[in-house]
Amino acid sequence: MTSRRTSTTIPSACLPCILLGLCLLSFMRSFPDFIVTAATPSCSLSKENCRELAALNLNLNISFSNTAKASQDFGHMYHDRPSAIIYPSSAQDIVAIVKLAYFSPNNLTIAAKGAGHSIYGQAQALHGIVIEMSSLKGIEVGVHGFGEAAVPFVEASGGELWIDVVKEALKKGMAPRSLTDYLYLSVGGTLSNAGVSGQAFRYGPQISNVLELEVVTGKGEIVICSKHQHADLFYSVLGGLGQFAIITKAKIRLHHVPPKVKWVRAYYSDFSAFTKDQEMLISQGRENSFDYIEGSVLVKGKDVNSWKMESHTLEDVNSNVTIESDAPVLYCLELTKAYFERESNLIGKGPRQRKRSPKVRSLVHSSPVVEPIHSQEPDYRV
């Protein structure tokens, strides 16, 4: 059998279409599992749900392979593998998925996943759909209200990390009033819990510093809520463990921050003195106290500084300072005070100085610099 080659003249007007088609074909070969059809063989959901997914017009945003990564979290106790992972590009994509689950007769489960730092598999959906919130991006700094009631804020998508929110706010000389110690967590994730750190004694947890939320409810409705609008939903979602709605955007209150920070660690061998000083410090007025106060326990023979900002064990501490105690632990107060360059000579100078750092009855180590991005951060990722 012989074949005959024929030549075809392609109109120049069709060349852009052909080139676009070749690029799309190349992309599809690189990411074959992202292309969804009703007959997708890798879709382990029910046939009806697979057909409905194909009809949602979410091409290139759904993956049926490599779903094992969505069965991991920080707790490493549960490993519920989903049948699909959704990568939303907007709140409307989440609406479509939630409505699919809401009207599904097959008890289709969904879960929103941020940075995966849950402990008990809260962001997992066995044989269901996980919504990967990290693909939902957007950070904008603005002002809420007018005149004397105006409040600076940052509006961030639910999948954004707090470290990126802080970086964007710092460009304007501001920062969120309350943060978590570990900043590589998602906005929607911590607001679905509480968001607690050493700033909470003054400003409350992160959920006490939210001005407004955009959420997708369990029925697939986008709702803007605040303490003045849909207040019941607003307060249910904040700290609601993701059981009332999915946070797609949040307006978070900001405040102006000085560019420098004094970092202090006070070590105690006496627990009573440790707790008394901690109570005294958090009860001080803003001008005479620290901006961040948090206590911890240093266990003998362990690497007690998880952030590695100053690498030492209890033995190292004992080699540098004299503590007459054979106790297996020390107690530590970690404190910070923000200040401007013009105030640097006032920090810790004396009782009559307005910006002085309060005295603490303990052995104190201090440093003029706090490194905001920890070099060992990847060690704490899921």
mmCIF file of C-alpha atoms in Angstrom:
data_model
loop_
_atom_site.group_PDB
_atom_site.id
_atom_site.type_symbol
_atom_site.label_atom_id
_atom_site.label_comp_id
_atom_site.label_asym_id
_atom_site.label_seq_id
_atom_site.Cartn_x
_atom_site.Cartn_y
_atom_site.Cartn_z
ATOM 1 C CA MET A 1 0.000 0.000 0.000
ATOM 2 C CA THR A 2 1.382 3.353 -0.973
ATOM 3 C CA SER A 3 0.658 6.749 0.409
ATOM 4 C CA ARG A 4 0.639 10.045 -1.333
ATOM 5 C CA ARG A 5 1.742 13.291 0.201
ATOM 6 C CA THR A 6 -0.306 16.322 -0.620
ATOM 7 C CA SER A 7 0.462 19.966 0.034
ATOM 8 C CA THR A 8 -2.066 22.351 1.501
ATOM 9 C CA THR A 9 -1.921 26.118 1.443
ATOM 10 C CA ILE A 10 -2.995 27.609 4.750
ATOM 11 C CA PRO A 11 -4.588 31.056 4.623
ATOM 12 C CA SER A 12 -2.513 33.543 6.596
ATOM 13 C CA ALA A 13 -5.597 34.581 8.563
ATOM 14 C CA CYS A 14 -5.765 31.092 10.122
ATOM 15 C CA LEU A 15 -2.165 31.028 11.342
ATOM 16 C CA PRO A 16 -2.883 32.710 14.720
ATOM 17 C CA CYS A 17 -5.650 30.176 15.393
ATOM 18 C CA ILE A 18 -3.359 27.277 14.522
ATOM 19 C CA LEU A 19 -0.567 28.613 16.716
ATOM 20 C CA LEU A 20 -2.999 29.092 19.601
ATOM 21 C CA GLY A 21 -4.233 25.537 19.136
ATOM 22 C CA LEU A 22 -0.675 24.165 19.173
ATOM 23 C CA CYS A 23 0.081 26.092 22.387
ATOM 24 C CA LEU A 24 -3.089 24.753 23.995
ATOM 25 C CA LEU A 25 -2.242 21.204 22.893
ATOM 26 C CA SER A 26 1.234 21.552 24.386
ATOM 27 C CA PHE A 27 -0.263 22.831 27.656
ATOM 28 C CA MET A 28 -2.750 19.974 27.770
ATOM 29 C CA ARG A 29 0.059 17.442 27.317
ATOM 30 C CA SER A 30 1.950 19.062 30.191
ATOM 31 C CA PHE A 31 -1.094 19.086 32.498
ATOM 32 C CA PRO A 32 -3.379 16.293 31.277
ATOM 33 C CA ASP A 33 -5.161 15.828 34.602
ATOM 34 C CA PHE A 34 -6.422 19.411 34.597
ATOM 35 C CA ILE A 35 -8.643 18.890 31.558
ATOM 36 C CA VAL A 36 -12.094 17.744 32.627
ATOM 37 C CA THR A 37 -14.698 15.996 30.484
ATOM 38 C CA ALA A 38 -17.773 13.990 31.365
ATOM 39 C CA ALA A 39 -15.886 10.828 30.516
ATOM 40 C CA THR A 40 -12.705 11.651 32.420
ATOM 41 C CA PRO A 41 -11.455 8.179 33.422
ATOM 42 C CA SER A 42 -9.505 9.445 36.441
ATOM 43 C CA CYS A 43 -12.579 11.029 38.032
ATOM 44 C CA SER A 44 -13.457 8.764 40.960
ATOM 45 C CA LEU A 45 -16.563 10.727 41.894
ATOM 46 C CA SER A 46 -19.963 9.441 40.863
ATOM 47 C CA LYS A 47 -20.705 9.609 37.131
ATOM 48 C CA GLU A 48 -23.309 12.270 37.808
ATOM 49 C CA ASN A 49 -20.872 14.428 39.768
ATOM 50 C CA CYS A 50 -18.213 13.993 37.078
ATOM 51 C CA ARG A 51 -20.665 15.172 34.427
ATOM 52 C CA GLU A 52 -21.667 18.127 36.592
ATOM 53 C CA LEU A 53 -18.025 19.068 37.174
ATOM 54 C CA ALA A 54 -17.409 18.976 33.439
ATOM 55 C CA ALA A 55 -20.351 21.314 32.910
ATOM 56 C CA LEU A 56 -19.062 23.907 35.405
ATOM 57 C CA ASN A 57 -16.675 25.473 32.879
ATOM 58 C CA LEU A 58 -13.735 25.162 35.287
ATOM 59 C CA ASN A 59 -11.230 23.816 32.739
ATOM 60 C CA LEU A 60 -7.599 23.899 33.881
ATOM 61 C CA ASN A 61 -8.687 24.409 37.518
ATOM 62 C CA ILE A 62 -9.448 20.818 38.547
ATOM 63 C CA SER A 63 -7.041 17.997 39.280
ATOM 64 C CA PHE A 64 -7.979 14.337 39.741
ATOM 65 C CA SER A 65 -4.420 13.087 40.156
ATOM 66 C CA ASN A 66 -1.863 13.898 42.838
ATOM 67 C CA THR A 67 -4.670 14.268 45.348
ATOM 68 C CA ALA A 68 -2.527 12.700 48.069
ATOM 69 C CA LYS A 69 -1.068 16.125 48.905
ATOM 70 C CA ALA A 70 -4.539 17.248 49.985
ATOM 71 C CA SER A 71 -4.636 14.398 52.515
ATOM 72 C CA GLN A 72 -1.751 15.863 54.532
ATOM 73 C CA ASP A 73 -1.880 18.390 57.345
ATOM 74 C CA PHE A 74 0.315 19.573 60.194
ATOM 75 C CA GLY A 75 -1.077 17.002 62.615
ATOM 76 C CA HIS A 76 -0.201 13.991 60.410
ATOM 77 C CA MET A 77 -2.872 11.948 62.182
ATOM 78 C CA TYR A 78 -5.501 11.798 59.442
ATOM 79 C CA HIS A 79 -4.917 11.125 55.764
ATOM 80 C CA ASP A 80 -8.306 11.338 54.065
ATOM 81 C CA ARG A 81 -7.682 11.451 50.337
ATOM 82 C CA PRO A 82 -10.128 13.461 48.207
ATOM 83 C CA SER A 83 -11.279 12.520 44.729
ATOM 84 C CA ALA A 84 -10.520 15.946 43.298
ATOM 85 C CA ILE A 85 -8.758 19.230 44.079
ATOM 86 C CA ILE A 86 -10.220 22.522 42.894
ATOM 87 C CA TYR A 87 -8.000 25.551 42.269
ATOM 88 C CA PRO A 88 -10.403 28.515 42.299
ATOM 89 C CA SER A 89 -9.523 31.771 40.575
ATOM 90 C CA SER A 90 -12.489 33.658 42.025
ATOM 91 C CA ALA A 91 -15.265 33.389 44.572
ATOM 92 C CA GLN A 92 -17.588 32.392 41.720
ATOM 93 C CA ASP A 93 -15.592 29.181 41.229
ATOM 94 C CA ILE A 94 -16.180 28.342 44.897
ATOM 95 C CA VAL A 95 -19.869 29.131 44.518
ATOM 96 C CA ALA A 96 -20.116 26.632 41.667
ATOM 97 C CA ILE A 97 -18.462 23.859 43.691
ATOM 98 C CA VAL A 98 -20.499 24.528 46.840
ATOM 99 C CA LYS A 99 -23.742 24.484 44.854
ATOM 100 C CA LEU A 100 -22.678 21.215 43.226
ATOM 101 C CA ALA A 101 -22.208 19.667 46.678
ATOM 102 C CA TYR A 102 -25.374 21.254 48.079
ATOM 103 C CA PHE A 103 -27.615 19.818 45.366
ATOM 104 C CA SER A 104 -25.769 16.522 44.960
ATOM 105 C CA PRO A 105 -27.839 13.446 45.910
ATOM 106 C CA ASN A 106 -24.618 11.542 46.644
ATOM 107 C CA ASN A 107 -23.584 13.345 49.860
ATOM 108 C CA LEU A 108 -20.629 14.975 48.138
ATOM 109 C CA THR A 109 -18.311 16.533 50.746
ATOM 110 C CA ILE A 110 -16.081 19.568 50.256
ATOM 111 C CA ALA A 111 -13.416 21.229 52.402
ATOM 112 C CA ALA A 112 -11.482 24.482 52.019
ATOM 113 C CA LYS A 113 -7.721 24.117 52.546
ATOM 114 C CA GLY A 114 -5.340 26.966 53.329
ATOM 115 C CA ALA A 115 -1.772 26.283 54.478
ATOM 116 C CA GLY A 116 -2.746 22.887 55.898
ATOM 117 C CA HIS A 117 -1.840 23.638 59.517
ATOM 118 C CA SER A 118 -4.897 21.981 60.981
ATOM 119 C CA ILE A 119 -4.350 19.074 63.347
ATOM 120 C CA TYR A 120 -7.291 16.705 62.996
ATOM 121 C CA GLY A 121 -7.901 16.658 59.243
ATOM 122 C CA GLN A 122 -10.345 19.578 59.250
ATOM 123 C CA ALA A 123 -9.269 20.575 55.716
ATOM 124 C CA GLN A 124 -9.606 17.062 54.288
ATOM 125 C CA ALA A 125 -12.548 15.551 52.382
ATOM 126 C CA LEU A 126 -12.533 11.776 52.053
ATOM 127 C CA HIS A 127 -13.643 10.869 48.484
ATOM 128 C CA GLY A 128 -14.867 14.442 48.130
ATOM 129 C CA ILE A 129 -13.484 17.727 46.831
ATOM 130 C CA VAL A 130 -10.803 19.897 48.437
ATOM 131 C CA ILE A 131 -10.791 23.593 47.494
ATOM 132 C CA GLU A 132 -7.166 24.740 47.389
ATOM 133 C CA MET A 133 -7.522 28.304 48.650
ATOM 134 C CA SER A 134 -3.895 29.233 47.939
ATOM 135 C CA SER A 135 -4.851 29.903 44.322
ATOM 136 C CA LEU A 136 -7.197 32.706 45.441
ATOM 137 C CA LYS A 137 -4.971 35.792 45.459
ATOM 138 C CA GLY A 138 -5.306 39.504 46.124
ATOM 139 C CA ILE A 139 -4.070 42.044 48.710
ATOM 140 C CA GLU A 140 -5.050 45.720 48.812
ATOM 141 C CA VAL A 141 -4.461 48.375 51.469
ATOM 142 C CA GLY A 142 -7.180 51.019 51.910
ATOM 143 C CA VAL A 143 -9.214 53.117 54.352
ATOM 144 C CA HIS A 144 -12.544 52.056 55.859
ATOM 145 C CA GLY A 145 -14.972 54.870 56.692
ATOM 146 C CA PHE A 146 -14.573 58.643 56.496
ATOM 147 C CA GLY A 147 -13.238 61.519 58.576
ATOM 148 C CA GLU A 148 -12.381 60.795 62.206
ATOM 149 C CA ALA A 149 -14.043 57.380 61.897
ATOM 150 C CA ALA A 150 -11.702 56.335 59.076
ATOM 151 C CA VAL A 151 -9.793 53.142 59.840
ATOM 152 C CA PRO A 152 -6.890 51.829 57.727
ATOM 153 C CA PHE A 153 -7.304 48.239 56.593
ATOM 154 C CA VAL A 154 -5.918 45.600 54.301
ATOM 155 C CA GLU A 155 -8.296 43.517 52.222
ATOM 156 C CA ALA A 156 -6.876 40.072 51.514
ATOM 157 C CA SER A 157 -8.191 36.992 49.786
ATOM 158 C CA GLY A 158 -8.780 33.999 52.022
ATOM 159 C CA GLY A 159 -5.898 32.058 50.494
ATOM 160 C CA GLU A 160 -3.246 34.729 51.025
ATOM 161 C CA LEU A 161 -0.552 34.113 53.641
ATOM 162 C CA TRP A 162 -0.159 36.488 56.568
ATOM 163 C CA ILE A 163 3.515 37.002 55.744
ATOM 164 C CA ASP A 164 2.504 38.531 52.395
ATOM 165 C CA VAL A 165 -0.222 40.608 54.041
ATOM 166 C CA VAL A 166 2.358 42.003 56.474
ATOM 167 C CA LYS A 167 4.838 42.779 53.689
ATOM 168 C CA GLU A 168 2.196 44.663 51.702
ATOM 169 C CA ALA A 169 0.996 46.626 54.728
ATOM 170 C CA LEU A 170 4.549 47.548 55.746
ATOM 171 C CA LYS A 171 4.975 49.327 52.415
ATOM 172 C CA LYS A 172 2.522 51.864 53.844
ATOM 173 C CA GLY A 173 4.170 51.904 57.274
ATOM 174 C CA MET A 174 1.396 49.798 58.797
ATOM 175 C CA ALA A 175 0.727 46.260 59.999
ATOM 176 C CA PRO A 176 -2.200 44.193 61.319
ATOM 177 C CA ARG A 177 -2.731 44.871 65.014
ATOM 178 C CA SER A 178 -2.794 41.184 65.936
ATOM 179 C CA LEU A 179 -0.881 38.369 64.255
ATOM 180 C CA THR A 180 0.074 34.754 64.801
ATOM 181 C CA ASP A 181 3.655 33.883 65.752
ATOM 182 C CA TYR A 182 3.979 31.818 62.567
ATOM 183 C CA LEU A 183 3.076 33.994 59.578
ATOM 184 C CA TYR A 184 3.021 31.354 56.850
ATOM 185 C CA LEU A 185 -0.634 30.603 57.518
ATOM 186 C CA SER A 186 -3.601 31.603 55.384
ATOM 187 C CA VAL A 187 -5.904 34.497 56.220
ATOM 188 C CA GLY A 188 -9.015 32.343 55.967
ATOM 189 C CA GLY A 189 -7.419 29.579 58.021
ATOM 190 C CA THR A 190 -6.541 31.590 61.122
ATOM 191 C CA LEU A 191 -9.748 33.648 61.002
ATOM 192 C CA SER A 192 -11.672 30.371 61.032
ATOM 193 C CA ASN A 193 -9.957 29.582 64.339
ATOM 194 C CA ALA A 194 -8.867 32.598 66.393
ATOM 195 C CA GLY A 195 -5.347 33.786 65.585
ATOM 196 C CA VAL A 196 -3.543 34.196 68.907
ATOM 197 C CA SER A 197 -0.066 35.505 69.703
ATOM 198 C CA GLY A 198 1.739 37.793 72.128
ATOM 199 C CA GLN A 199 -0.204 40.822 70.841
ATOM 200 C CA ALA A 200 -3.589 39.410 71.867
ATOM 201 C CA PHE A 201 -3.345 40.795 75.432
ATOM 202 C CA ARG A 202 -3.736 44.286 73.958
ATOM 203 C CA TYR A 203 -5.690 43.945 70.722
ATOM 204 C CA GLY A 204 -7.391 40.595 71.144
ATOM 205 C CA PRO A 205 -6.961 37.697 68.697
ATOM 206 C CA GLN A 206 -7.056 38.216 64.947
ATOM 207 C CA ILE A 207 -10.792 37.574 64.794
ATOM 208 C CA SER A 208 -11.320 40.677 66.970
ATOM 209 C CA ASN A 209 -9.644 42.852 64.340
ATOM 210 C CA VAL A 210 -11.754 42.066 61.278
ATOM 211 C CA LEU A 211 -13.903 44.823 59.792
ATOM 212 C CA GLU A 212 -15.690 42.864 57.081
ATOM 213 C CA LEU A 213 -15.827 39.462 55.408
ATOM 214 C CA GLU A 214 -16.814 38.152 52.016
ATOM 215 C CA VAL A 215 -17.927 34.544 52.386
ATOM 216 C CA VAL A 216 -19.538 31.740 50.422
ATOM 217 C CA THR A 217 -22.277 30.081 52.463
ATOM 218 C CA GLY A 218 -23.216 26.406 52.494
ATOM 219 C CA LYS A 219 -25.903 27.111 49.894
ATOM 220 C CA GLY A 220 -23.421 28.686 47.507
ATOM 221 C CA GLU A 221 -24.325 32.318 48.137
ATOM 222 C CA ILE A 222 -21.776 35.143 48.275
ATOM 223 C CA VAL A 223 -22.495 37.330 51.310
ATOM 224 C CA ILE A 224 -20.747 40.477 52.565
ATOM 225 C CA CYS A 225 -20.984 40.527 56.343
ATOM 226 C CA SER A 226 -19.752 42.644 59.248
ATOM 227 C CA LYS A 227 -20.885 43.611 62.724
ATOM 228 C CA HIS A 228 -23.377 45.961 61.031
ATOM 229 C CA GLN A 229 -24.510 43.674 58.208
ATOM 230 C CA HIS A 230 -25.463 39.988 58.580
ATOM 231 C CA ALA A 231 -23.863 40.153 62.026
ATOM 232 C CA ASP A 232 -24.962 36.652 63.032
ATOM 233 C CA LEU A 233 -23.144 35.154 60.061
ATOM 234 C CA PHE A 234 -20.124 37.418 60.622
ATOM 235 C CA TYR A 235 -19.580 36.282 64.206
ATOM 236 C CA SER A 236 -20.376 32.656 63.371
ATOM 237 C CA VAL A 237 -17.758 32.495 60.621
ATOM 238 C CA LEU A 238 -15.032 34.120 62.741
ATOM 239 C CA GLY A 239 -13.679 31.264 64.830
ATOM 240 C CA GLY A 240 -16.321 28.943 63.362
ATOM 241 C CA LEU A 241 -13.839 26.297 62.135
ATOM 242 C CA GLY A 242 -15.145 26.609 58.579
ATOM 243 C CA GLN A 243 -18.548 25.160 59.454
ATOM 244 C CA PHE A 244 -20.674 28.186 58.524
ATOM 245 C CA ALA A 245 -19.069 29.560 55.353
ATOM 246 C CA ILE A 246 -15.840 29.745 53.369
ATOM 247 C CA ILE A 247 -13.931 33.018 53.788
ATOM 248 C CA THR A 248 -13.004 34.400 50.362
ATOM 249 C CA LYS A 249 -11.986 37.928 51.443
ATOM 250 C CA ALA A 250 -11.359 39.731 54.712
ATOM 251 C CA LYS A 251 -10.864 43.381 55.626
ATOM 252 C CA ILE A 252 -8.383 43.432 58.497
ATOM 253 C CA ARG A 253 -7.717 46.466 60.652
ATOM 254 C CA LEU A 254 -4.242 48.017 60.477
ATOM 255 C CA HIS A 255 -2.295 50.445 62.609
ATOM 256 C CA HIS A 256 0.832 52.506 62.026
ATOM 257 C CA VAL A 257 3.992 50.859 63.318
ATOM 258 C CA PRO A 258 7.473 52.210 64.113
ATOM 259 C CA PRO A 259 10.299 50.801 61.967
ATOM 260 C CA LYS A 260 12.440 49.417 64.814
ATOM 261 C CA VAL A 261 11.868 46.760 67.452
ATOM 262 C CA LYS A 262 13.649 45.973 70.723
ATOM 263 C CA TRP A 263 13.523 42.250 71.438
ATOM 264 C CA VAL A 264 13.932 41.017 75.019
ATOM 265 C CA ARG A 265 14.026 37.559 76.570
ATOM 266 C CA ALA A 266 13.720 37.284 80.320
ATOM 267 C CA TYR A 267 14.603 33.925 81.934
ATOM 268 C CA TYR A 268 13.245 32.673 85.261
ATOM 269 C CA SER A 269 13.881 29.660 87.460
ATOM 270 C CA ASP A 270 10.996 30.607 89.770
ATOM 271 C CA PHE A 271 7.532 30.014 88.295
ATOM 272 C CA SER A 272 5.810 32.366 90.734
ATOM 273 C CA ALA A 273 8.066 35.272 89.791
ATOM 274 C CA PHE A 274 7.550 34.424 86.111
ATOM 275 C CA THR A 275 3.736 34.568 86.321
ATOM 276 C CA LYS A 276 3.719 37.687 88.524
ATOM 277 C CA ASP A 277 5.879 39.579 86.064
ATOM 278 C CA GLN A 278 3.764 38.432 83.150
ATOM 279 C CA GLU A 279 0.580 39.610 84.877
ATOM 280 C CA MET A 280 2.210 42.903 85.810
ATOM 281 C CA LEU A 281 3.385 43.565 82.259
ATOM 282 C CA ILE A 282 0.066 42.889 80.553
ATOM 283 C CA SER A 283 -1.708 45.183 83.043
ATOM 284 C CA GLN A 284 0.577 48.162 82.302
ATOM 285 C CA GLY A 285 -0.577 51.098 80.201
ATOM 286 C CA ARG A 286 0.435 51.118 76.551
ATOM 287 C CA GLU A 287 3.176 53.719 76.986
ATOM 288 C CA ASN A 288 4.921 51.858 79.797
ATOM 289 C CA SER A 289 4.585 48.287 78.610
ATOM 290 C CA PHE A 290 5.699 46.093 75.763
ATOM 291 C CA ASP A 291 3.829 45.568 72.506
ATOM 292 C CA TYR A 292 4.265 41.793 72.539
ATOM 293 C CA ILE A 293 4.306 39.559 75.634
ATOM 294 C CA GLU A 294 4.411 35.781 75.497
ATOM 295 C CA GLY A 295 5.561 33.115 77.930
ATOM 296 C CA SER A 296 7.176 29.762 77.230
ATOM 297 C CA VAL A 297 8.988 26.900 78.954
ATOM 298 C CA LEU A 298 12.610 25.972 78.206
ATOM 299 C CA VAL A 299 13.175 22.254 78.703
ATOM 300 C CA LYS A 300 16.610 21.108 79.758
ATOM 301 C CA GLY A 301 18.596 19.453 76.991
ATOM 302 C CA LYS A 302 16.156 20.458 74.256
ATOM 303 C CA ASP A 303 16.475 22.927 71.414
ATOM 304 C CA VAL A 304 14.139 25.378 73.073
ATOM 305 C CA ASN A 305 14.146 28.123 70.459
ATOM 306 C CA SER A 306 12.065 26.767 67.616
ATOM 307 C CA TRP A 307 12.574 29.916 65.567
ATOM 308 C CA LYS A 308 16.378 29.662 65.771
ATOM 309 C CA MET A 309 16.636 33.431 66.270
ATOM 310 C CA GLU A 310 19.182 32.672 68.966
ATOM 311 C CA SER A 311 20.284 29.060 68.966
ATOM 312 C CA HIS A 312 20.836 27.716 72.475
ATOM 313 C CA THR A 313 19.768 25.015 74.880
ATOM 314 C CA LEU A 314 19.244 25.346 78.609
ATOM 315 C CA GLU A 315 22.867 24.323 79.157
ATOM 316 C CA ASP A 316 23.949 27.186 76.885
ATOM 317 C CA VAL A 317 21.888 29.637 78.903
ATOM 318 C CA ASN A 318 23.463 28.354 82.138
ATOM 319 C CA SER A 319 26.925 28.795 80.688
ATOM 320 C CA ASN A 320 26.255 32.477 79.998
ATOM 321 C CA VAL A 321 24.290 33.489 83.085
ATOM 322 C CA THR A 322 24.231 32.281 86.668
ATOM 323 C CA ILE A 323 21.016 30.645 87.822
ATOM 324 C CA GLU A 324 21.179 28.798 91.102
ATOM 325 C CA SER A 325 18.655 26.116 90.343
ATOM 326 C CA ASP A 326 18.756 22.435 89.483
ATOM 327 C CA ALA A 327 15.264 22.560 88.024
ATOM 328 C CA PRO A 328 14.899 20.765 84.670
ATOM 329 C CA VAL A 329 13.176 23.777 83.106
ATOM 330 C CA LEU A 330 13.427 27.544 82.859
ATOM 331 C CA TYR A 331 10.566 29.928 82.156
ATOM 332 C CA CYS A 332 10.896 32.587 79.499
ATOM 333 C CA LEU A 333 9.074 35.826 78.744
ATOM 334 C CA GLU A 334 9.554 36.979 75.167
ATOM 335 C CA LEU A 335 8.908 40.707 74.822
ATOM 336 C CA THR A 336 9.132 43.333 72.079
ATOM 337 C CA LYS A 337 8.874 47.109 72.022
ATOM 338 C CA ALA A 338 8.498 49.009 68.739
ATOM 339 C CA TYR A 339 10.076 52.463 68.492
ATOM 340 C CA PHE A 340 11.283 55.150 66.122
ATOM 341 C CA GLU A 341 14.935 55.991 65.536
ATOM 342 C CA ARG A 342 14.559 59.245 67.485
ATOM 343 C CA GLU A 343 13.464 57.222 70.525
ATOM 344 C CA SER A 344 16.351 54.743 70.483
ATOM 345 C CA ASN A 345 18.142 56.506 73.334
ATOM 346 C CA LEU A 346 15.005 56.294 75.513
ATOM 347 C CA ILE A 347 14.453 52.543 75.324
ATOM 348 C CA GLY A 348 15.282 50.968 78.688
ATOM 349 C CA LYS A 349 16.955 54.096 80.099
ATOM 350 C CA GLY A 350 15.112 54.828 83.292
ATOM 351 C CA PRO A 351 11.820 55.184 85.167
ATOM 352 C CA ARG A 352 11.270 58.788 84.114
ATOM 353 C CA GLN A 353 11.619 58.085 80.411
ATOM 354 C CA ARG A 354 8.261 57.888 78.654
ATOM 355 C CA LYS A 355 9.295 55.116 76.245
ATOM 356 C CA ARG A 356 11.289 53.041 78.709
ATOM 357 C CA SER A 357 11.055 49.262 78.690
ATOM 358 C CA PRO A 358 9.621 48.078 82.046
ATOM 359 C CA LYS A 359 11.976 46.413 84.472
ATOM 360 C CA VAL A 360 11.684 42.652 84.818
ATOM 361 C CA ARG A 361 12.968 40.772 87.855
ATOM 362 C CA SER A 362 15.026 38.175 85.997
ATOM 363 C CA LEU A 363 18.070 37.544 83.891
ATOM 364 C CA VAL A 364 17.525 39.390 80.638
ATOM 365 C CA HIS A 365 18.949 39.002 77.159
ATOM 366 C CA SER A 366 18.036 41.726 74.667
ATOM 367 C CA SER A 367 18.687 42.472 71.007
ATOM 368 C CA PRO A 368 17.965 45.595 68.934
ATOM 369 C CA VAL A 369 16.820 43.653 65.892
ATOM 370 C CA VAL A 370 14.066 41.130 65.263
ATOM 371 C CA GLU A 371 14.378 39.160 62.045
ATOM 372 C CA PRO A 372 10.810 39.101 60.648
ATOM 373 C CA ILE A 373 11.272 36.187 58.268
ATOM 374 C CA HIS A 374 12.690 33.094 59.922
ATOM 375 C CA SER A 375 15.290 31.216 57.889
ATOM 376 C CA GLN A 376 14.051 27.892 59.247
ATOM 377 C CA GLU A 377 10.451 28.568 58.145
ATOM 378 C CA PRO A 378 10.403 25.721 55.566
ATOM 379 C CA ASP A 379 10.874 23.252 58.454
ATOM 380 C CA TYR A 380 7.364 24.078 59.657
ATOM 381 C CA ARG A 381 5.542 23.660 56.365
ATOM 382 C CA VAL A 382 3.162 20.752 55.861
#
